[in-house]
Amino acid sequence: MTKSDKPVALVTGGSRGIGLGIALQLAASGYDIVINGRREADSVADSMAQIEAAGAQCHYVRADISDLEGHQAALDSIRNRFGRLDALINNAGVAPSERADILEATPDSFDRLVSINLRGPYFLTQLVSNWMVDQRKAAPNRQLAIIFVTSISATVASTNRGDYCISKAALAMASALYAARLGEHNIPVYEVRPGIIKTDMTSTVTDKYDKLFAEGIAVDRRWGSPDDVGKVVAALVRGDLPYATGQHIMVDGGLTLQRI
């Protein structure tokens, strides 16, 4: 086992999109990084190189977040490589394969999204939480943190992707539950709700949102970037917002700000 003198963060789905933006910001903040995904390691080599160029050791664990039986093996891999885990960022998630009106949506799509977006991170957090509780006993002053990356869709209804909205709304409650449970162990838990972020997930609706931004859908009339989300997550993980466990942070350019 190669123990790390630096704090270590696991960013699920950290090889691209918002996850990569988070991983890069944490690497710049002095964290070694673990990312996971379903692809072969060769497919994420470029992302790992970017993370390492930002100053971190980067370890890739091939693991499907929806496969609960693989969670322990993934954590064992982290333990063997670094000997510690200081932060979990539950970022991995998927959009519906096809947007469908809730009057026509299928159970298969619902089950897929709930399995990946909710069930997987809920039970991964359970395992990580128990490991962090043990670490807290051994290192009372270590900065630990758990972050749930949800979406404005936790509260903003989109009737053509109800399964996605429900999975994110439930994940918001999971964040609150873990914050309440882990408070006695001084392990803060936060939720980050991105708005419209320019990633491969939103690439199919570029024209739609270009127009909406121009019309003022958000106060800040631009797409959000993975770095925008990454900077907020890094601040939370570092402990820059103390005495705020259980809170959710909107990273949406003012899209959900009530205006008249």
XYZ file of N, CA and C in Angstrom:
780
model
N 0.841 -1.196 0.000
C 0.000 0.000 0.000
C 0.875 1.244 0.000
N 0.581 2.191 -0.871
C 1.280 3.467 -0.910
C 0.400 4.507 -0.233
N 0.733 4.864 0.997
C -0.086 5.838 1.707
C 0.194 7.235 1.178
N -0.846 8.046 1.163
C -0.721 9.407 0.673
C -0.614 10.371 1.846
N 0.320 11.303 1.751
C 0.404 12.370 2.743
C -0.590 13.478 2.434
N -1.145 13.455 1.243
C -2.130 14.452 0.826
C -3.538 13.895 1.037
N -4.522 14.757 1.210
C -5.898 14.265 1.261
C -6.295 13.668 -0.082
N -7.230 12.749 -0.037
C -7.645 12.004 -1.223
C -9.149 12.186 -1.431
N -9.530 12.455 -2.669
C -10.946 12.629 -3.012
C -11.350 11.647 -4.092
N -12.496 11.033 -3.910
C -13.114 10.191 -4.934
C -14.197 11.005 -5.627
N -14.041 11.186 -6.929
C -15.037 11.887 -7.736
C -15.659 10.862 -8.671
N -16.868 10.436 -8.382
C -17.489 9.446 -9.255
C -17.825 10.095 -10.589
N -17.612 9.332 -11.659
C -17.826 9.891 -12.984
C -16.901 11.062 -13.274
N -15.671 10.992 -12.760
C -14.777 12.139 -12.810
C -13.919 12.265 -14.049
N -14.201 11.490 -15.078
C -13.334 11.525 -16.264
C -13.794 12.523 -17.322
N -14.970 13.115 -17.130
C -15.470 14.055 -18.129
C -16.549 14.941 -17.519
N -16.903 15.981 -18.267
C -17.999 16.843 -17.863
C -17.789 17.497 -16.510
N -18.868 17.598 -15.747
C -18.811 18.229 -14.434
C -17.819 17.503 -13.531
N -17.790 16.173 -13.603
C -16.882 15.415 -12.752
C -15.431 15.773 -12.983
N -15.040 15.930 -14.237
C -13.663 16.308 -14.539
C -13.381 17.726 -14.050
N -14.339 18.624 -14.210
C -14.159 19.974 -13.691
C -13.925 19.975 -12.191
N -14.657 19.125 -11.475
C -14.478 19.000 -10.026
C -13.101 18.413 -9.710
N -12.735 17.340 -10.406
C -11.457 16.685 -10.146
C -10.287 17.644 -10.351
N -10.350 18.456 -11.394
C -9.261 19.399 -11.680
C -9.157 20.463 -10.596
N -10.277 20.943 -10.116
C -10.242 21.959 -9.065
C -9.735 21.378 -7.747
N -10.108 20.145 -7.443
C -9.608 19.509 -6.226
C -8.119 19.208 -6.336
N -7.679 18.802 -7.519
C -6.245 18.569 -7.719
C -5.468 19.857 -7.485
N -5.989 20.974 -7.994
C -5.332 22.266 -7.799
C -5.355 22.695 -6.334
N -6.286 22.137 -5.562
C -6.395 22.465 -4.137
C -5.558 21.541 -3.260
N -4.782 20.642 -3.885
C -3.868 19.811 -3.112
C -4.353 18.410 -2.806
N -5.385 17.957 -3.493
C -5.906 16.611 -3.277
C -5.353 15.642 -4.309
N -5.072 14.416 -3.883
C -4.916 13.328 -4.836
C -6.315 12.857 -5.214
N -6.443 12.341 -6.427
C -7.774 12.128 -6.999
C -7.983 10.678 -7.413
N -9.163 10.177 -7.098
C -9.638 8.890 -7.615
C -10.861 9.180 -8.468
N -10.879 8.644 -9.673
C -12.064 8.743 -10.512
C -12.519 7.327 -10.866
N -13.775 7.192 -11.163
C -14.283 5.880 -11.563
C -15.118 6.026 -12.825
N -15.373 4.915 -13.455
C -16.225 4.884 -14.632
C -16.336 3.468 -15.136
N -17.133 3.307 -16.186
C -17.346 1.972 -16.752
C -16.393 1.662 -17.898
N -15.672 2.665 -18.377
C -14.807 2.480 -19.540
C -13.464 1.866 -19.159
N -12.777 1.326 -20.159
C -11.424 0.838 -19.964
C -10.506 1.995 -19.573
N -9.439 1.671 -18.843
C -8.530 2.709 -18.368
C -7.935 3.522 -19.514
N -7.657 2.872 -20.640
C -7.086 3.591 -21.780
C -7.988 4.723 -22.252
N -9.278 4.560 -22.062
C -10.240 5.558 -22.544
C -10.252 6.821 -21.693
N -9.704 6.751 -20.488
C -9.700 7.925 -19.611
C -8.290 8.459 -19.404
N -7.332 7.984 -20.213
C -5.935 8.389 -20.043
C -5.760 9.900 -20.194
N -6.439 10.507 -21.143
C -6.312 11.950 -21.330
C -6.808 12.717 -20.107
N -7.924 12.278 -19.552
C -8.453 12.938 -18.358
C -7.505 12.778 -17.179
N -6.947 11.599 -17.027
C -6.003 11.369 -15.941
C -4.765 12.245 -16.104
N -4.317 12.409 -17.340
C -3.146 13.258 -17.600
C -3.444 14.705 -17.208
N -4.661 15.175 -17.502
C -5.030 16.535 -17.110
C -5.017 16.699 -15.591
N -5.542 15.713 -14.892
C -5.594 15.772 -13.432
C -4.187 15.754 -12.847
N -3.335 14.895 -13.401
C -1.965 14.818 -12.902
C -1.193 16.095 -13.208
N -1.490 16.725 -14.348
C -0.841 17.994 -14.685
C -1.236 19.099 -13.713
N -2.387 18.933 -13.063
C -2.840 19.899 -12.067
C -2.199 19.662 -10.704
N -1.348 18.632 -10.607
C -0.570 18.424 -9.389
C -0.950 17.239 -8.541
N -1.832 16.381 -9.041
C -2.317 15.268 -8.237
C -1.813 13.925 -8.745
N -1.740 12.958 -7.839
C -1.739 11.572 -8.269
C -3.180 11.240 -8.654
N -3.350 10.483 -9.714
C -4.700 10.121 -10.153
C -4.802 8.616 -10.283
N -5.798 8.063 -9.630
C -6.028 6.617 -9.636
C -7.393 6.355 -10.259
N -7.438 5.439 -11.213
C -8.700 5.105 -11.875
C -9.202 3.761 -11.378
N -10.463 3.738 -10.999
C -11.123 2.507 -10.582
C -12.253 2.239 -11.562
N -12.157 1.138 -12.274
C -13.240 0.801 -13.196
C -14.379 0.183 -12.389
N -15.458 0.941 -12.286
C -16.586 0.499 -11.468
C -17.843 1.190 -11.932
N -18.923 0.441 -12.005
C -20.244 0.950 -12.360
C -20.941 1.343 -11.066
N -21.295 2.613 -10.926
C -21.879 3.104 -9.682
C -23.176 2.392 -9.337
N -23.873 1.872 -10.340
C -25.144 1.199 -10.077
C -24.967 -0.241 -9.603
N -23.739 -0.760 -9.686
C -23.441 -2.132 -9.267
C -23.016 -2.133 -7.808
N -23.963 -2.351 -6.918
C -23.666 -2.271 -5.488
C -22.612 -3.284 -5.052
N -22.589 -4.442 -5.704
C -21.620 -5.471 -5.326
C -20.187 -5.043 -5.623
N -20.000 -4.076 -6.530
C -18.658 -3.611 -6.856
C -18.159 -2.473 -5.989
N -19.017 -1.928 -5.128
C -18.614 -0.769 -4.331
C -17.450 -1.079 -3.394
N -17.541 -2.194 -2.696
C -16.497 -2.505 -1.722
C -15.158 -2.725 -2.402
N -15.173 -3.382 -3.554
C -13.925 -3.590 -4.293
C -13.312 -2.259 -4.713
N -14.154 -1.309 -5.089
C -13.651 0.013 -5.464
C -12.995 0.707 -4.279
N -13.629 0.628 -3.119
C -13.039 1.245 -1.935
C -11.773 0.524 -1.495
N -11.751 -0.785 -1.651
C -10.538 -1.534 -1.319
C -9.373 -1.104 -2.208
N -9.670 -0.820 -3.472
C -8.637 -0.346 -4.389
C -8.075 0.994 -3.927
N -8.951 1.870 -3.448
C -8.504 3.168 -2.934
C -7.681 2.981 -1.662
N -8.141 2.110 -0.802
C -7.414 1.850 0.446
C -6.025 1.300 0.157
N -5.933 0.397 -0.802
C -4.639 -0.201 -1.138
C -3.690 0.813 -1.765
N -4.234 1.751 -2.537
C -3.393 2.742 -3.217
C -2.972 3.875 -2.280
N -3.946 4.397 -1.512
C -3.681 5.604 -0.735
C -3.782 5.436 0.778
N -4.550 4.438 1.219
C -4.690 4.238 2.654
C -5.664 5.180 3.328
N -6.366 5.989 2.553
C -7.269 6.972 3.147
C -8.268 7.457 2.088
N -9.352 8.074 2.576
C -10.293 8.757 1.695
C -10.892 9.909 2.488
N -10.620 11.124 2.029
C -11.016 12.317 2.764
C -12.287 12.964 2.225
N -12.596 12.714 0.970
C -13.778 13.342 0.385
C -14.406 12.424 -0.645
N -15.732 12.363 -0.602
C -16.509 11.651 -1.621
C -17.374 12.669 -2.324
N -17.245 12.720 -3.649
C -18.101 13.586 -4.451
C -18.967 12.693 -5.325
N -20.232 12.585 -4.946
C -21.197 11.776 -5.687
C -21.650 12.570 -6.909
N -20.921 12.394 -7.998
C -21.194 13.158 -9.207
C -21.794 12.322 -10.329
N -21.448 11.050 -10.403
C -21.866 10.221 -11.534
C -23.389 10.204 -11.670
N -23.841 10.383 -12.883
C -25.269 10.350 -13.137
C -25.537 10.354 -14.631
N -26.748 10.025 -14.998
C -27.118 9.963 -16.408
C -28.430 10.688 -16.629
N -28.617 11.118 -17.870
C -29.893 11.669 -18.313
C -30.714 10.542 -18.947
N -31.993 10.761 -19.172
C -32.778 9.738 -19.862
C -32.202 9.457 -21.249
N -32.255 8.201 -21.667
C -31.817 7.863 -23.023
C -32.646 8.601 -24.059
N -33.908 8.833 -23.724
C -34.810 9.577 -24.604
C -35.776 10.375 -23.737
N -35.847 11.671 -23.981
C -36.794 12.488 -23.233
C -38.214 12.113 -23.644
N -39.041 11.836 -22.651
C -40.411 11.408 -22.937
C -41.374 12.069 -21.966
N -42.500 12.497 -22.479
C -43.553 13.060 -21.645
C -43.919 12.067 -20.546
N -44.197 12.557 -19.354
C -44.490 11.650 -18.249
C -45.746 10.817 -18.491
N -46.592 11.225 -19.432
C -47.750 10.409 -19.770
C -47.382 9.228 -20.664
N -46.132 9.221 -21.146
C -45.694 8.167 -22.057
C -44.398 7.486 -21.606
N -43.767 7.975 -20.557
C -42.465 7.449 -20.126
C -42.584 5.997 -19.668
N -41.462 5.271 -19.763
C -41.473 3.840 -19.484
C -40.863 3.498 -18.127
N -41.314 2.410 -17.531
C -40.705 1.947 -16.284
C -39.218 1.626 -16.444
N -38.826 1.126 -17.605
C -37.409 0.784 -17.803
C -36.526 2.017 -17.665
N -36.939 3.120 -18.258
C -36.170 4.355 -18.143
C -36.129 4.830 -16.699
N -37.258 4.763 -16.029
C -37.331 5.166 -14.618
C -36.369 4.333 -13.777
N -36.424 3.018 -13.952
C -35.581 2.127 -13.151
C -34.097 2.384 -13.414
N -33.743 2.647 -14.670
C -32.347 2.912 -15.016
C -31.839 4.161 -14.309
N -32.614 5.242 -14.362
C -32.166 6.483 -13.751
C -32.101 6.393 -12.230
N -33.074 5.767 -11.624
C -33.057 5.632 -10.173
C -31.884 4.760 -9.729
N -31.589 3.717 -10.493
C -30.484 2.833 -10.137
C -29.144 3.551 -10.163
N -28.923 4.353 -11.199
C -27.628 5.030 -11.356
C -27.564 6.321 -10.554
N -28.606 7.125 -10.629
C -28.566 8.467 -10.043
C -28.856 8.491 -8.552
N -29.533 7.488 -8.041
C -29.955 7.507 -6.636
C -29.468 6.296 -5.846
N -29.857 5.115 -6.276
C -29.547 3.912 -5.498
C -28.037 3.709 -5.361
N -27.309 3.890 -6.470
C -25.868 3.703 -6.435
C -25.178 4.637 -5.462
N -25.338 5.969 -5.605
C -24.665 6.876 -4.680
C -25.160 6.762 -3.239
N -26.419 6.430 -3.052
C -26.947 6.286 -1.690
C -26.178 5.204 -0.924
N -25.980 4.064 -1.567
C -25.314 2.962 -0.865
C -23.792 3.068 -0.909
N -23.241 3.719 -1.929
C -21.801 3.999 -1.893
C -21.492 4.919 -0.715
N -22.339 5.905 -0.500
C -22.139 6.828 0.619
C -22.227 6.104 1.947
N -23.072 5.104 2.032
C -23.158 4.316 3.260
C -21.816 3.672 3.590
N -21.199 3.052 2.597
C -19.896 2.417 2.817
C -18.820 3.443 3.153
N -18.780 4.527 2.381
C -17.770 5.556 2.618
C -17.961 6.192 3.989
N -19.202 6.414 4.375
C -19.469 7.025 5.678
C -18.900 6.179 6.815
N -19.085 4.880 6.739
C -18.549 4.011 7.781
C -17.026 4.039 7.809
N -16.417 4.097 6.645
C -14.951 4.214 6.591
C -14.504 5.560 7.165
N -15.218 6.620 6.830
C -14.856 7.932 7.358
C -15.027 8.016 8.873
N -16.052 7.371 9.389
C -16.229 7.341 10.849
C -15.018 6.686 11.505
N -14.534 5.609 10.927
C -13.332 4.952 11.454
C -12.110 5.868 11.340
N -11.993 6.564 10.218
C -10.871 7.486 10.044
C -10.943 8.636 11.043
N -12.148 9.108 11.324
C -12.306 10.201 12.275
C -11.777 9.805 13.652
N -11.992 8.558 14.050
C -11.492 8.101 15.353
C -9.969 8.143 15.395
N -9.342 7.797 14.275
C -7.882 7.763 14.220
C -7.278 9.144 13.989
N -8.031 10.036 13.341
C -7.510 11.366 12.997
C -8.604 12.402 13.273
N -8.753 12.809 14.536
C -9.865 13.685 14.918
C -9.897 15.031 14.205
N -8.759 15.500 13.734
C -8.711 16.840 13.138
C -8.689 16.838 11.613
N -8.803 15.673 11.013
C -8.748 15.613 9.554
C -10.000 16.227 8.933
N -9.808 16.949 7.840
C -10.928 17.556 7.120
C -11.566 16.503 6.219
N -12.784 16.103 6.547
C -13.525 15.123 5.757
C -14.774 15.803 5.198
N -15.288 15.282 4.105
C -16.500 15.878 3.521
C -17.128 14.921 2.524
N -18.442 15.036 2.394
C -19.206 14.301 1.385
C -20.068 15.309 0.633
N -20.041 15.212 -0.692
C -20.806 16.123 -1.538
C -21.724 15.309 -2.446
N -22.970 15.733 -2.542
C -23.906 15.181 -3.511
C -24.118 16.226 -4.606
N -23.773 15.879 -5.836
C -24.039 16.754 -6.968
C -25.392 16.354 -7.543
N -26.372 17.206 -7.380
C -27.717 16.891 -7.857
C -28.003 17.737 -9.102
N -28.973 18.616 -9.040
C -29.351 19.419 -10.205
C -30.452 20.375 -9.779
N -30.607 21.463 -10.533
C -31.793 22.292 -10.311
C -33.060 21.476 -10.534
N -32.925 20.353 -11.234
C -34.076 19.478 -11.477
C -34.571 18.801 -10.213
N -33.863 18.980 -9.098
C -34.373 18.489 -7.820
C -35.643 19.239 -7.419
N -35.791 20.460 -7.937
C -36.982 21.255 -7.593
C -37.665 21.874 -8.808
N -36.980 21.950 -9.958
C -37.559 22.540 -11.163
C -38.121 21.416 -12.030
N -39.409 21.435 -12.260
C -40.077 20.327 -12.957
C -39.865 20.410 -14.468
N -39.462 19.279 -15.044
C -39.380 19.118 -16.500
C -40.229 17.912 -16.859
N -41.384 18.129 -17.435
C -42.322 17.028 -17.629
C -41.903 16.056 -18.722
N -40.834 16.400 -19.463
C -40.348 15.444 -20.462
C -39.155 14.638 -19.963
N -38.845 14.751 -18.687
C -37.821 13.909 -18.072
C -38.091 13.788 -16.572
N -39.288 13.340 -16.290
C -39.714 13.212 -14.901
C -38.859 12.256 -14.105
N -38.389 11.177 -14.753
C -37.563 10.206 -14.037
C -36.269 10.845 -13.540
N -35.686 11.724 -14.364
C -34.467 12.430 -13.965
C -34.750 13.354 -12.775
N -35.827 14.116 -12.863
C -36.177 15.035 -11.782
C -36.400 14.292 -10.467
N -37.107 13.180 -10.527
C -37.390 12.415 -9.317
C -36.107 11.850 -8.725
N -35.209 11.357 -9.566
C -33.959 10.802 -9.049
C -33.135 11.880 -8.354
N -33.131 13.102 -8.881
C -32.360 14.179 -8.276
C -33.024 14.724 -7.019
N -34.347 14.785 -7.015
C -35.057 15.225 -5.818
C -34.812 14.259 -4.659
N -34.833 12.976 -4.955
C -34.577 11.981 -3.915
C -33.126 12.048 -3.445
N -32.201 12.322 -4.366
C -30.799 12.432 -3.984
C -30.582 13.643 -3.071
N -31.358 14.705 -3.283
C -31.285 15.861 -2.387
C -31.661 15.459 -0.962
N -32.668 14.628 -0.820
C -33.038 14.142 0.510
C -31.949 13.234 1.084
N -31.321 12.422 0.231
C -30.220 11.583 0.709
C -29.120 12.447 1.305
N -28.822 13.569 0.666
C -27.804 14.477 1.188
C -28.199 14.996 2.566
N -29.450 15.383 2.721
C -29.919 15.880 4.015
C -29.850 14.795 5.083
N -30.221 13.587 4.708
C -30.198 12.482 5.662
C -28.775 12.183 6.150
N -27.833 12.130 5.221
C -26.457 11.847 5.622
C -25.867 13.003 6.418
N -26.244 14.230 6.103
C -25.775 15.363 6.900
C -26.246 15.240 8.342
N -27.513 14.864 8.508
C -28.064 14.715 9.853
C -27.400 13.568 10.609
N -27.142 12.479 9.907
C -26.586 11.294 10.574
C -25.116 11.450 10.929
N -24.355 12.144 10.079
C -22.905 12.215 10.271
C -22.454 13.428 11.069
N -23.393 14.259 11.458
C -23.028 15.438 12.231
C -22.286 15.114 13.506
N -22.695 14.063 14.194
C -22.041 13.707 15.454
C -20.591 13.280 15.260
N -20.236 12.930 14.037
C -18.861 12.530 13.724
C -18.066 13.658 13.063
N -18.642 14.831 13.022
C -17.977 16.000 12.422
C -17.582 15.739 10.979
N -18.503 15.142 10.239
C -18.315 14.913 8.802
C -19.392 15.717 8.074
N -19.040 16.863 7.512
C -20.049 17.681 6.848
C -20.479 17.083 5.520
N -21.733 17.288 5.194
C -22.317 16.800 3.948
C -23.038 17.970 3.281
N -22.784 18.147 2.005
C -23.375 19.260 1.265
C -24.001 18.751 -0.034
N -24.915 19.555 -0.552
C -25.503 19.281 -1.859
C -25.200 20.454 -2.784
N -24.788 20.167 -3.995
C -24.536 21.191 -5.005
C -25.497 20.953 -6.162
N -26.247 21.991 -6.530
C -27.251 21.872 -7.584
C -26.829 22.694 -8.804
N -26.195 22.054 -9.783
C -25.846 22.789 -11.008
C -27.088 23.126 -11.816
N -26.952 24.215 -12.576
C -27.996 24.592 -13.522
C -27.692 24.024 -14.891
N -27.738 24.871 -15.897
C -27.507 24.424 -17.270
C -26.008 24.522 -17.547
N -25.353 23.376 -17.551
C -23.899 23.308 -17.670
C -23.536 22.726 -19.037
N -22.556 23.314 -19.684
C -22.155 22.869 -21.018
C -21.308 21.611 -20.901
N -21.895 20.462 -21.186
C -21.217 19.167 -21.148
C -21.760 18.316 -22.290
N -21.230 17.102 -22.412
C -21.756 16.212 -23.447
C -23.214 15.840 -23.173
N -23.641 15.896 -21.899
C -25.024 15.568 -21.574
C -25.998 16.592 -22.144
N -25.548 17.846 -22.269
C -26.434 18.901 -22.766
C -26.149 19.269 -24.220
N -25.270 18.524 -24.860
C -24.863 18.877 -26.228
C -26.012 18.795 -27.224
N -27.006 17.969 -26.938
C -28.117 17.799 -27.883
C -29.140 18.930 -27.803
N -29.012 19.796 -26.788
C -29.980 20.879 -26.627
C -29.277 22.242 -26.667
N -28.126 22.298 -27.346
C -27.345 23.537 -27.391
C -28.145 24.688 -27.973
N -28.762 24.490 -29.116
C -29.495 25.571 -29.768
C -30.637 26.080 -28.892
N -31.316 25.158 -28.254
C -32.435 25.536 -27.390
C -31.972 26.479 -26.286
N -30.883 26.112 -25.604
C -30.462 26.909 -24.457
C -29.658 28.142 -24.867
N -29.002 28.108 -26.000
C -28.400 29.348 -26.513
C -29.470 30.429 -26.630
N -30.609 30.040 -27.187
C -31.714 30.984 -27.365
C -32.273 31.432 -26.015
N -32.452 30.485 -25.105
C -33.020 30.828 -23.801
C -32.088 31.728 -22.993
N -30.781 31.480 -23.069
C -29.848 32.375 -22.373
C -29.928 33.781 -22.956
N -29.979 33.878 -24.266
C -30.074 35.191 -24.908
C -31.341 35.927 -24.478
N -32.383 35.160 -24.174
C -33.652 35.761 -23.760
C -33.713 36.030 -22.256
N -32.667 35.596 -21.515
C -32.608 35.920 -20.095
C -33.132 34.864 -19.162
N -33.053 33.587 -19.536
C -33.530 32.527 -18.644
C -32.793 32.549 -17.310
N -31.513 32.969 -17.328
C -30.721 33.096 -16.106
C -30.258 34.536 -15.957
N -29.963 34.931 -14.726
C -29.455 36.279 -14.498
C -28.113 36.452 -15.198
N -27.249 35.466 -15.053
C -25.969 35.456 -15.759
C -26.227 34.783 -17.107
N -26.227 35.553 -18.181
C -26.720 35.053 -19.476
C -25.647 34.255 -20.211
N -25.254 33.156 -19.632
C -24.278 32.266 -20.273
C -24.467 30.863 -19.747
N -23.921 29.921 -20.514
C -23.853 28.548 -20.040
C -22.953 28.488 -18.806
N -23.289 27.595 -17.893
C -22.355 27.272 -16.827
C -21.283 26.333 -17.359
N -20.145 26.288 -16.681
C -19.049 25.411 -17.081
C -18.750 24.414 -15.969
N -18.135 23.286 -16.305
C -17.714 22.354 -15.256
C -16.820 23.010 -14.208
N -15.992 23.975 -14.617
C -15.145 24.674 -13.652
C -15.971 25.476 -12.654
N -17.102 26.030 -13.092
C -17.968 26.765 -12.170
C -18.414 25.863 -11.029
N -18.814 24.656 -11.376
C -19.242 23.699 -10.354
C -18.037 23.235 -9.532
N -16.920 22.969 -10.214
C -15.729 22.482 -9.531
C -15.226 23.428 -8.462
N -15.273 24.712 -8.728
C -14.786 25.692 -7.752
C -15.640 25.698 -6.488
N -16.942 25.543 -6.647
C -17.822 25.493 -5.487
C -17.576 24.221 -4.681
N -17.485 23.089 -5.373
C -17.241 21.822 -4.680
C -15.907 21.862 -3.939
N -14.871 22.393 -4.579
C -13.556 22.462 -3.938
C -13.607 23.306 -2.667
N -14.332 24.408 -2.704
C -14.451 25.248 -1.513
C -15.125 24.488 -0.366
N -16.157 23.724 -0.689
C -16.849 22.942 0.332
C -15.957 21.846 0.896
N -15.265 21.146 0.023
C -14.407 20.043 0.451
C -13.261 20.553 1.326
N -12.697 21.696 0.965
C -11.592 22.273 1.744
C -12.039 22.765 3.113
N -13.329 22.963 3.300
C -13.832 23.500 4.555
C -13.927 25.009 4.567
N -14.011 25.618 3.378
C -14.077 27.078 3.283
C -15.435 27.634 3.716
N -16.437 26.771 3.819
C -17.760 27.192 4.287
C -18.124 26.408 5.545
N -17.457 26.707 6.663
C -17.726 25.960 7.888
C -19.109 26.292 8.454
N -19.575 25.439 9.327
C -20.851 25.653 10.029
C -22.014 25.734 9.050
N -21.938 24.933 7.996
C -22.986 24.985 6.970
C -23.390 23.599 6.501
N -23.083 22.565 7.281
C -23.423 21.216 6.829
C -24.925 21.093 6.585
N -25.270 20.288 5.592
C -26.666 20.067 5.261
C -27.246 21.060 4.283
N -26.456 22.048 3.891
C -26.972 23.077 2.987
C -26.824 22.669 1.525
N -27.664 23.250 0.681
C -27.510 23.065 -0.761
C -27.082 24.383 -1.384
N -26.188 24.298 -2.347
C -25.636 25.461 -3.027
C -26.089 25.425 -4.475
N -26.727 26.505 -4.917
C -27.162 26.600 -6.306
C -26.011 27.139 -7.159
N -25.691 26.439 -8.228
C -24.671 26.904 -9.179
C -25.373 26.987 -10.526
N -26.214 27.996 -10.663
C -27.113 28.056 -11.828
C -27.187 29.439 -12.468
N -26.244 30.325 -12.126
C -26.259 31.644 -12.736
C -27.502 32.446 -12.455
N -28.188 32.140 -11.368
C -29.408 32.862 -11.023
C -30.645 32.377 -11.761
N -30.567 31.193 -12.367
C -31.725 30.691 -13.116
C -32.941 30.498 -12.224
N -32.728 30.014 -11.012
C -33.862 29.737 -10.126
C -34.189 30.906 -9.212
N -33.507 32.028 -9.385
C -33.822 33.221 -8.606
C -35.201 33.735 -9.002
N -36.074 33.936 -8.021
C -37.403 34.462 -8.340
C -37.290 35.915 -8.763
N -37.895 36.218 -9.915
C -37.840 37.576 -10.449
C -39.223 37.991 -10.945
N -39.474 39.284 -10.895
C -40.730 39.822 -11.435
C -40.399 40.999 -12.356
